[in-house]
Coordinates of C-alpha atoms and ligand atoms in Angstrom, one line a residue:
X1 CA -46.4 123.1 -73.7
X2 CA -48.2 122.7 -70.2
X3 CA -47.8 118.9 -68.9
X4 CA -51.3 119.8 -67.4
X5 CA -52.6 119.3 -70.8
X6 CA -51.6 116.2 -71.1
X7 CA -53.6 113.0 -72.2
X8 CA -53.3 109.5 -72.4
X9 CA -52.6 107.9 -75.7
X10 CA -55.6 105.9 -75.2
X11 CA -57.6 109.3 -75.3
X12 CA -55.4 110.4 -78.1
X13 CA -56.9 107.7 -80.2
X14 CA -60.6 108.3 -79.5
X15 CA -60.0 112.3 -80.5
X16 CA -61.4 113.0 -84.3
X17 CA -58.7 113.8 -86.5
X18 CA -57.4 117.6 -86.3
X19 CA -57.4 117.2 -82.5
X20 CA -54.9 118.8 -80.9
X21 CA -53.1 117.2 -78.0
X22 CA -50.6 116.5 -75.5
X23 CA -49.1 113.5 -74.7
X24 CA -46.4 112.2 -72.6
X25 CA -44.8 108.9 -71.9
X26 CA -41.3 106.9 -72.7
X27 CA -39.7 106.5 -75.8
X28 CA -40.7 102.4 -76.7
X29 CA -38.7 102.9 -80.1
X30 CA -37.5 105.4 -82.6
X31 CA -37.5 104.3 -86.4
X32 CA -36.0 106.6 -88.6
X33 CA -36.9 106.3 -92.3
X34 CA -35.9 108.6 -94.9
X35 CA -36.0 112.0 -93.6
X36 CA -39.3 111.5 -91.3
X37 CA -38.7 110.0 -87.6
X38 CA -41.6 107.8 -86.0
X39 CA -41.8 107.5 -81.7
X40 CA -43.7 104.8 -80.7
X41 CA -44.8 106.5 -77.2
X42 CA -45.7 104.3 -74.5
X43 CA -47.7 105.1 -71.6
X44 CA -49.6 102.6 -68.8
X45 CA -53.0 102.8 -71.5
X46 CA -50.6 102.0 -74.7
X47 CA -49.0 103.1 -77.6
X48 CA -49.0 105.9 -80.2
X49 CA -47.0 107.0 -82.9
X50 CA -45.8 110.0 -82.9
X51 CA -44.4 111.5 -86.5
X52 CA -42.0 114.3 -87.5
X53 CA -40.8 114.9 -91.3
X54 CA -37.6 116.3 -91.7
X55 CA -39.1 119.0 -94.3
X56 CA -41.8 120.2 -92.4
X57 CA -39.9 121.1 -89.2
X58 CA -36.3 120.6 -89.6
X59 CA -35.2 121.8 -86.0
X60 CA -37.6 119.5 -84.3
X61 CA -36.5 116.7 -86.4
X62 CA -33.0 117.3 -85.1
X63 CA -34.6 117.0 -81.4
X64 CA -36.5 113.7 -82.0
X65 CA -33.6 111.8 -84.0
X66 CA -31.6 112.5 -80.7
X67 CA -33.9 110.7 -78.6
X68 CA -33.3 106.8 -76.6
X69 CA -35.2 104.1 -75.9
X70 CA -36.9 105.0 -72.6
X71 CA -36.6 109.1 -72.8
X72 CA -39.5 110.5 -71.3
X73 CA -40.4 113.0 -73.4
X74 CA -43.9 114.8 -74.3
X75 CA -45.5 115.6 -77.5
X76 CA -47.9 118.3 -78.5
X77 CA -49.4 117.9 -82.0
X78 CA -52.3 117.0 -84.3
X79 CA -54.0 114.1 -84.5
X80 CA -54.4 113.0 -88.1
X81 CA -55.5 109.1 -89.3
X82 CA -52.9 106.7 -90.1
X83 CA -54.2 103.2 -91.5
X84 CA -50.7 101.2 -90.9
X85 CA -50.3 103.0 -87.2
X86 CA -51.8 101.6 -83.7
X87 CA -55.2 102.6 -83.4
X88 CA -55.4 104.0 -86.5
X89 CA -54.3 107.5 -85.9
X90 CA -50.6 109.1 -84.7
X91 CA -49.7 112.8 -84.1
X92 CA -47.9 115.2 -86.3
X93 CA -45.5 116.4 -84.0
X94 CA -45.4 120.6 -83.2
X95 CA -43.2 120.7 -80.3
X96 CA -41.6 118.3 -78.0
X97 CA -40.0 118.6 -74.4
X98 CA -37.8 116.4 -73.2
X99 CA -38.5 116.0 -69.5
X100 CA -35.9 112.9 -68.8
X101 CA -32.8 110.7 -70.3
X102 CA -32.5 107.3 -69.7
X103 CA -29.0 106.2 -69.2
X104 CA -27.5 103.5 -71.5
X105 CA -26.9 100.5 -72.2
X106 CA -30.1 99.7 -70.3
X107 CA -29.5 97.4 -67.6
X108 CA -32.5 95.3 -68.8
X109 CA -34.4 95.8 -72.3
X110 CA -38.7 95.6 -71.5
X111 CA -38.9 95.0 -75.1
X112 CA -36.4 91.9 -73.8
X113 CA -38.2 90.6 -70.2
X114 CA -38.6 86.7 -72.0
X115 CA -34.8 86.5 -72.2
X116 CA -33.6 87.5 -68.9
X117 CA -34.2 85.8 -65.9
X118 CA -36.6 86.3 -63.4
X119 CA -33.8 87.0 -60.7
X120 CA -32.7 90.0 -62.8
X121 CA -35.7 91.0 -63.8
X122 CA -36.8 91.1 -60.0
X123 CA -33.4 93.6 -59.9
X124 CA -34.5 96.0 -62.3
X125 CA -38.4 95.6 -61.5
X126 CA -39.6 99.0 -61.9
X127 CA -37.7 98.6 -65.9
X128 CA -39.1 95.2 -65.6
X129 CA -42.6 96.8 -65.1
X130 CA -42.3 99.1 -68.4
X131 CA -43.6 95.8 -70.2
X132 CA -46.9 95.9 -70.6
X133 CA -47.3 92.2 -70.2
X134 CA -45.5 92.5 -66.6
X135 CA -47.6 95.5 -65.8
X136 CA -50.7 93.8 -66.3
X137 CA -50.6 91.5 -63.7
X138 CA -50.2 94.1 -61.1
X139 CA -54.0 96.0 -62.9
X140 CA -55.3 92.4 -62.4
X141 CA -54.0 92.1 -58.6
X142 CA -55.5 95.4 -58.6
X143 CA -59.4 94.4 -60.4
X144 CA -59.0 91.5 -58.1
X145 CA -58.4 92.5 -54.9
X146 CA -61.3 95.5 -55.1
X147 CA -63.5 93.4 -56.7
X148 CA -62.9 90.8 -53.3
X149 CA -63.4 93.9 -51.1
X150 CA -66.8 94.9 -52.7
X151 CA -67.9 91.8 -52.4
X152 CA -67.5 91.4 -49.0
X153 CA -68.2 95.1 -48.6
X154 CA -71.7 94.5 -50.1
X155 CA -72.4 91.9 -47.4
X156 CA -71.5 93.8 -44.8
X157 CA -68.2 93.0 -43.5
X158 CA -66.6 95.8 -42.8
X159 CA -62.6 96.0 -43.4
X160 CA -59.9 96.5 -39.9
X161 CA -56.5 96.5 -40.1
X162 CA -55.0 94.5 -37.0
X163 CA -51.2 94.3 -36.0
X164 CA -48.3 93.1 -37.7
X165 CA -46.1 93.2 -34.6
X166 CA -47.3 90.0 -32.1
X167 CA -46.6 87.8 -29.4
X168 CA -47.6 84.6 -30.9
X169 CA -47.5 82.5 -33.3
X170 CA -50.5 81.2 -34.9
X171 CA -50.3 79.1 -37.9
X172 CA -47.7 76.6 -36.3
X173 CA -44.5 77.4 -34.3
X174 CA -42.1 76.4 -36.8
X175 CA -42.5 79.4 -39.6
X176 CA -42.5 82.8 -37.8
X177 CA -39.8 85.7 -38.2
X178 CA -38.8 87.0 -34.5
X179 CA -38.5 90.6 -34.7
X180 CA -36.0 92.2 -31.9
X181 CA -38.9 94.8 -30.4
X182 CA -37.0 97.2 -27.6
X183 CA -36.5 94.6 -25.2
X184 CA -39.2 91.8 -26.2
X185 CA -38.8 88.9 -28.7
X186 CA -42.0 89.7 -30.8
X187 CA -42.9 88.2 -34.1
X188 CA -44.4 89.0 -37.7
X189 CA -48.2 88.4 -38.0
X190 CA -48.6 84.9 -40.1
X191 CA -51.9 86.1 -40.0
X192 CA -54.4 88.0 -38.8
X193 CA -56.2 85.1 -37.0
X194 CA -56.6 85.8 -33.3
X195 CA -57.5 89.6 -34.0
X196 CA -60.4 89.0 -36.7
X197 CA -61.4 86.4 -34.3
X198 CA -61.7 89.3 -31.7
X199 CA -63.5 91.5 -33.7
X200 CA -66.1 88.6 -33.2
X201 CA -66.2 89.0 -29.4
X202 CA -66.3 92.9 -30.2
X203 CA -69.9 92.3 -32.2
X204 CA -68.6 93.3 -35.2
X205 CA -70.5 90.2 -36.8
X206 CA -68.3 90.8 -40.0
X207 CA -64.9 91.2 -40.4
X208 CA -62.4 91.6 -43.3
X209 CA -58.6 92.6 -44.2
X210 CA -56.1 92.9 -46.8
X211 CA -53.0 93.2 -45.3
X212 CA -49.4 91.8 -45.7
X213 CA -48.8 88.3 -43.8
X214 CA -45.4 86.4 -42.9
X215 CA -43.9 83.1 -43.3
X216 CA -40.6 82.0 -42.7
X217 CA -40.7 79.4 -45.5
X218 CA -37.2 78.3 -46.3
X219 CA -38.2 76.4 -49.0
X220 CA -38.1 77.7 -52.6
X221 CA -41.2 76.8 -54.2
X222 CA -43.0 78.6 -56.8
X223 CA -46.0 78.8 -54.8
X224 CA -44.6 80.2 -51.2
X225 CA -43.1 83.6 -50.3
X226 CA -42.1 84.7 -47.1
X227 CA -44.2 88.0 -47.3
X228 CA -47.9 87.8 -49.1
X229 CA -51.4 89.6 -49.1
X230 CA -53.5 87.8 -47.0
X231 CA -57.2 88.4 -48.0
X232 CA -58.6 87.4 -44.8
X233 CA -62.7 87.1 -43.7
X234 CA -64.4 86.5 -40.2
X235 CA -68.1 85.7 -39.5
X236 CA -70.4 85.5 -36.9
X237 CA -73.4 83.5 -36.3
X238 CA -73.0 80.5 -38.1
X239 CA -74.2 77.0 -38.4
X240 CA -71.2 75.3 -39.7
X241 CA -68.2 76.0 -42.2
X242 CA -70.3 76.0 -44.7
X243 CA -71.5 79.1 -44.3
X244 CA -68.1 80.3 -44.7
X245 CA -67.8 78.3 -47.9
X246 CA -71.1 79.7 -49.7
X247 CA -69.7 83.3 -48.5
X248 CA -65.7 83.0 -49.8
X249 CA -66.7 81.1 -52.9
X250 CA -69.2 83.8 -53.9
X251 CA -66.5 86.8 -53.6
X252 CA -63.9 84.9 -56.0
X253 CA -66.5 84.3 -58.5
X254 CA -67.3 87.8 -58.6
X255 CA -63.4 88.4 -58.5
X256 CA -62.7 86.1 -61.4
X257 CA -65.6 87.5 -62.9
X258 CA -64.9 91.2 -63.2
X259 CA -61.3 90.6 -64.1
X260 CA -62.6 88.4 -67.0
X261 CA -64.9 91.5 -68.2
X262 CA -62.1 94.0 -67.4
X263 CA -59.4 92.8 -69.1
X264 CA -60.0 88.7 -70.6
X265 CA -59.1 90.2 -73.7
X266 CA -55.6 91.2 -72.8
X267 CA -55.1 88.0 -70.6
X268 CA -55.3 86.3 -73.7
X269 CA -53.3 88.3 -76.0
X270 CA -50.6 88.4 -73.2
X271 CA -50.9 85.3 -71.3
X272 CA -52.7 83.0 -73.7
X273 CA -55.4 82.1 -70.9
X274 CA -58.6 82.0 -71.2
X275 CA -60.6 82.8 -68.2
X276 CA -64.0 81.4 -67.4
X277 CA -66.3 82.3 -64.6
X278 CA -67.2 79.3 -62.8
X279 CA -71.0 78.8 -61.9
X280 CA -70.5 75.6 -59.2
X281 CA -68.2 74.6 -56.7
X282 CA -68.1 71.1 -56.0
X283 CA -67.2 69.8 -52.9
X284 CA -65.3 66.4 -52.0
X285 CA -64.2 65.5 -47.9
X286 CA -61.1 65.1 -47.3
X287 CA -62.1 61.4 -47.6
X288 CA -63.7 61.5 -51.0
X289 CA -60.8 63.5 -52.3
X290 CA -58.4 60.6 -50.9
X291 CA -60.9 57.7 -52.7
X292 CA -60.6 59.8 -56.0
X293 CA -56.9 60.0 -56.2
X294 CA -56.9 56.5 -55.3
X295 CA -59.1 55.5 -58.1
X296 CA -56.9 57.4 -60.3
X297 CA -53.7 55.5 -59.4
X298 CA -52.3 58.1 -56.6
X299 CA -52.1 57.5 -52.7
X300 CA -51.9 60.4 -50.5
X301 CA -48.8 60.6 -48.2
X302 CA -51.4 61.5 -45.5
X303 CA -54.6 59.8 -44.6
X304 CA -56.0 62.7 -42.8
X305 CA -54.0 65.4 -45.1
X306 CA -53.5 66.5 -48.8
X307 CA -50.1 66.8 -50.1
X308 CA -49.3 69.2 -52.7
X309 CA -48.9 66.4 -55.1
X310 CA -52.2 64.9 -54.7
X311 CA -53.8 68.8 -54.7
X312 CA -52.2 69.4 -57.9
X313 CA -53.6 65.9 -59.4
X314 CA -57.2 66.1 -57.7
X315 CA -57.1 69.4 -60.0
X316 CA -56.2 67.7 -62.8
X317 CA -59.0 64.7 -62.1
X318 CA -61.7 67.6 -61.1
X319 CA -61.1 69.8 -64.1
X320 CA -61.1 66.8 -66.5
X321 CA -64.1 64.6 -65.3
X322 CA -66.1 67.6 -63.8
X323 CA -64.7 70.8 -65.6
X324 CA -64.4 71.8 -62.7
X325 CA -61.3 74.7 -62.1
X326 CA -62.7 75.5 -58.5
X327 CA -63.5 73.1 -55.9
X328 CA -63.3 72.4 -51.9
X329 CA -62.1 69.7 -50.0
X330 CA -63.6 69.3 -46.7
X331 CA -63.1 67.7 -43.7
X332 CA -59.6 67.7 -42.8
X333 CA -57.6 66.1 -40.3
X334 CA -57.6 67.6 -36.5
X335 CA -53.6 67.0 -37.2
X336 CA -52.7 69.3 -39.8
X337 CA -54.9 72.1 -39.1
X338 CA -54.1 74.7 -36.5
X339 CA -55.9 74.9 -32.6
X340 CA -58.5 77.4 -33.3
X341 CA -60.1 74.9 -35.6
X342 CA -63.6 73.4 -34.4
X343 CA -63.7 69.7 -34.7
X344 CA -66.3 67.8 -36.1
X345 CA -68.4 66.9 -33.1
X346 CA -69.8 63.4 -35.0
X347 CA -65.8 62.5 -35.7
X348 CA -63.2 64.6 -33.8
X349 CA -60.6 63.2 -35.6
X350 CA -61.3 65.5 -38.6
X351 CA -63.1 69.1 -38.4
X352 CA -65.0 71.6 -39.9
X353 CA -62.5 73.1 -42.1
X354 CA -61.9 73.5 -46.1
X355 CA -59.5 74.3 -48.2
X356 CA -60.4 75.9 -52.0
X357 CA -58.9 74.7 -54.8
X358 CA -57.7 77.3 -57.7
X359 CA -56.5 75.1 -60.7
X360 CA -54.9 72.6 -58.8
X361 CA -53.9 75.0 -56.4
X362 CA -54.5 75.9 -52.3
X363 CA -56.0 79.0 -52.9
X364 CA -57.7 79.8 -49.7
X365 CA -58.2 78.3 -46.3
X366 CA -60.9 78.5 -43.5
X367 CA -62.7 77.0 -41.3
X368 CA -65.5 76.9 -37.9
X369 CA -63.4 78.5 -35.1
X370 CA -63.7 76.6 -31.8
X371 CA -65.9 79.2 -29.4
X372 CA -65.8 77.4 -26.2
X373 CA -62.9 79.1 -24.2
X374 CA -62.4 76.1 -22.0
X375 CA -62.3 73.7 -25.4
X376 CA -60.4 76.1 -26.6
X377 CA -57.5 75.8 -24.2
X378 CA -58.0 72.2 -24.4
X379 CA -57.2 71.9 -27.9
X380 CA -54.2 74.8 -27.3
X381 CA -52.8 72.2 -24.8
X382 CA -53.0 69.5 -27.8
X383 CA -51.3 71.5 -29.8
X384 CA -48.3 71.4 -27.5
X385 CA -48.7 74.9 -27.4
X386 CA -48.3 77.4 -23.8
X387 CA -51.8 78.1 -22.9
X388 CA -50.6 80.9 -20.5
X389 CA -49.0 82.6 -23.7
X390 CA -52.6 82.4 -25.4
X391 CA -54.3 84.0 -22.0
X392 CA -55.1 87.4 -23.9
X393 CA -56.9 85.4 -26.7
X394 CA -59.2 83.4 -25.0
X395 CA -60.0 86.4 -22.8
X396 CA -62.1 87.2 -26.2
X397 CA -64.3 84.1 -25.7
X398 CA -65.4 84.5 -21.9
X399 CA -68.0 87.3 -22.4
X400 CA -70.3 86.1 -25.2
X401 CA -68.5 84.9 -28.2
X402 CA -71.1 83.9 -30.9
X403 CA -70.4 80.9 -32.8
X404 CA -67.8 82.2 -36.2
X405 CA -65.4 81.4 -38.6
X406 CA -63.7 82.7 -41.6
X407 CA -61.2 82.1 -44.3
X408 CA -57.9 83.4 -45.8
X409 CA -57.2 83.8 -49.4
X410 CA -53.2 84.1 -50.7
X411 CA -53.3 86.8 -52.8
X412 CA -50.8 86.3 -55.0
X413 CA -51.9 82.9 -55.5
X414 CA -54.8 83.5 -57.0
X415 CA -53.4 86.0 -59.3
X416 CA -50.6 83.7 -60.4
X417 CA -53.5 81.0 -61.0
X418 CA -55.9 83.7 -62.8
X419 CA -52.8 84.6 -65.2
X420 CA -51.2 81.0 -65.0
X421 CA -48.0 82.2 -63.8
X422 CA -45.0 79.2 -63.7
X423 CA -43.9 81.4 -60.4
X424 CA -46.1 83.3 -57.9
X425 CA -42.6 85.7 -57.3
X426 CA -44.1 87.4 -60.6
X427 CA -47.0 88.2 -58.6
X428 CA -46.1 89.9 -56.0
X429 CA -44.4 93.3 -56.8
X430 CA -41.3 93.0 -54.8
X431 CA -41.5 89.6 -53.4
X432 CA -39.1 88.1 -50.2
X433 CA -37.6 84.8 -50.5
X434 CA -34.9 83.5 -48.8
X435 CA -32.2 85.6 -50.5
X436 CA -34.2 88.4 -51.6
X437 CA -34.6 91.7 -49.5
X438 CA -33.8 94.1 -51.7
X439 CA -35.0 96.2 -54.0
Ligands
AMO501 P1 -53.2 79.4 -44.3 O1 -52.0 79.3 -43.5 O2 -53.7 78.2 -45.1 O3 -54.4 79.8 -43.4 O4 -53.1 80.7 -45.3 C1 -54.2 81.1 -46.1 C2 -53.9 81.3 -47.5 O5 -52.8 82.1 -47.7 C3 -51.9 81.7 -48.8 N1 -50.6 81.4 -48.3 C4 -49.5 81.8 -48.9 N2 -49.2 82.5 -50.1 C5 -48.0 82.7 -50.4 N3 -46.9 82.3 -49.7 C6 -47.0 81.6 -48.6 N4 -45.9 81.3 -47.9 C7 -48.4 81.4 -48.1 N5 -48.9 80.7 -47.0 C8 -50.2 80.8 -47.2 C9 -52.6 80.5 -49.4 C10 -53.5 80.0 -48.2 O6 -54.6 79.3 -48.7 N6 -55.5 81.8 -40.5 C11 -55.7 80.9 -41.6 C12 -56.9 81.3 -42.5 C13 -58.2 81.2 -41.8 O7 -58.5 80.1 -41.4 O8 -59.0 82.2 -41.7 C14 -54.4 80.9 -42.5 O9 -53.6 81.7 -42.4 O10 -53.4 80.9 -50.5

């Protein structure tokens, strides 16, 4: 039997009965009834079972009825119909190889994933993984994140891949990892900010990324991790933010959309949610999104800011009132957004920056970038930040930097949102926290 042969059980399924074929995968069980053994045989398409009778081939019988949950083993055989199996057909086993044991007891049972915890599940991921529930959210990470980089591919941006080694922080001082580099204190990119921004001053008019970013969050939350996929965009020639808006909100759409067609079906059967394309995204300032919670009883920690509280709620409000799932708030407060931010010129208190909201949840972040080098320092001084240290960054804006901006979209957020995940550590394959840096 020649593994070159071989075929997914999903193509197994589709052959006419009296196909011949080879298949390969794990052992998901092994039922033995009478004198004829059945092997479910699992592979990343599915299932098929796999049948040898006792009287028919006696010494391969004796082979299969030796076999473990989670032998890899491959099957070469006829396909014959079979009302009561999966798909309607199995194979009549001919000859089978063994190509690996799996060592028992199991450290963790896939059939089993619901009744251990997610710490030891995150232990024994790749067994973890052999459930097909917990594999699918790693195809729909997958459909996602190609269907964000057509998108933006079909618009022109074109993708870079900037440095995860730098000398500065960007997102605020507080959350960066130092990294010990030769001689040099040097830290983990929080993001790819300041580079995407110089791609601008290089004239590449449009800029994206997909790359891993770092936080040192020492809070456990179910919606932070200290290592992500940032999905980040930067634009050139705009009027305001909003161009950034109409651009970011298009791609999910077409994300959430071609996930949907790919694989709603199994998202339901798995996950029990239902996923629907939006067609609108309302937006609300900062200030309408404060007067709305207010109506409804709540009042934000933050006049100028949206707690996670009052995001989670203005989800709630938005999705029952306006059936709305996606949304942007505006207009936030000069405060708690970072120094590359533009202000809004009519009220410099606030600026041109947004925030979308995934059901209830910050799934991306963006805003007008502030082109004037000498406004720029100003608002680095603000900040309380060196502007000495920022030298080689606003070096990009002193030879023709066109007016930009650009966004940032978490990843694992939005799959965590798409599959309604209690914890985004499920969506991310090996995720960092605090205490976890291994496997
Ligand atoms: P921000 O810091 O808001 O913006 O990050 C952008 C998006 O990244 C995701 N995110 C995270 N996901 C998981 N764990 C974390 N610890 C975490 N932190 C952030 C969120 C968030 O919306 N440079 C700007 C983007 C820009 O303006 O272009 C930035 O990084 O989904």
């Amino acid at each position: 039997m020649d593994l070159r042969q071989r075929i997914r059980t999903s193509q197994a399924l589709e052959l006419e009965p009296g196909s011949k074929a080879v298949v390969a995968g794990w052992v998901d069980r092994l039922r033995i009834v009478g004198k004829i053994a059945f092997v479910i045989l699992r592979d990343l398409d599915g299932l098929l079972q796999v049948v040898v009778k006792k009287n028919q081939d006696p010494q391969l019988y004796e082979q299969v009825v030796e076999l473990g949950q989670e032998d890899v083993v491959a099957f070469k055989g006829t396909m014959v119909e079979s009302k009561a199996s999966i798909g309607g057909k199995e194979l009549v086993a001919e000859e089978m190889r063994l190509l690996a044991k799996a060592q028992k007891p199991l450290p963790i049972d896939p059939h089993d994933w619901e009744k251990t915890g997610l710490s030891k599940r995150l232990d024994w991921r790749f067994l973890d993984l052999r459930a097909p529930r917990n594999a699918l959210i790693f195809r729909v990470t997958d459909e996602a994140v190609n269907a964000l980089r057509d998108y933006y591919r079909g618009q022109g941006f074109v993708e870079v891949h900037t440095p995860k080694l730098v000398a500065e922080a960007t997102e605020g001082g507080a959350e960066v990892f130092p990294v010990i580099y030769f001689d040099k204190n040097v830290f983990l990119a929080q993001s790819p900010q300041l580079y995407k921004q110089m791609m601008m001053a290089a004239g590449f008019e449009r800029v994206f990324e997909v790359g891993p970013a770092y936080r040192a969050e020492k809070h456990h939350t179910t919606r932070h991790l200290t290592e992500f996929e940032s999905v980040d965009i930067e634009m050139s020639f705009i009027e305001d933010h909003e161009d950034v808006m109409r651009m970011v909100e298009r791609a999910v759409i077409h994300a959430i959309d071609r996930v949907r067609t790919r694989y709603g079906e199994r998202i339901r059967e798995y996950f029990n949610v239902e996923l629907t394309t939006p067609r609108d995204v309302p937006r609300l300032t900062l200030r309408e999104a404060h007067e709305l919670l207010k109506k409804h009883g709540y009042t934000p920690s933050d006049p100028l800011d949206l707690d996670t509280e009052g995001e989670k709620k203005l989800g709630e409000i938005m999705q029952r009132e306006y059936g709305a799932e996606l949304f942007y708030v505006t207009e936030y407060g000069w405060e708690g957004r970072p120094f590359y931010t533009m202000k809004k010129p009519e009220d410099p208190r606030y600026t041109r920056s947004f925030d979308l909201i995934y059901r209830g949840l910050e799934l991306v972040s963006g805003s007008q970038r502030e082109h004037r080098p000498d406004v720029l320092a100003e608002q680095i001084r603000e900040k309380g930040l060196k502007v000495e240290n920022f030298e080689f960054y606003i070096r990009f804006f002193r030879y023709g930097m066109p007016p930009h901006g650009g966004a940032g979209l978490g990843l694992e957020r939005f799959v965590a949102k798409l599959l309604e995940l209690g914890n985004i550590r499920e969506a991310r394959l090996l995720p960092r926290d605090p205490e976890r840096i291994t496997p």
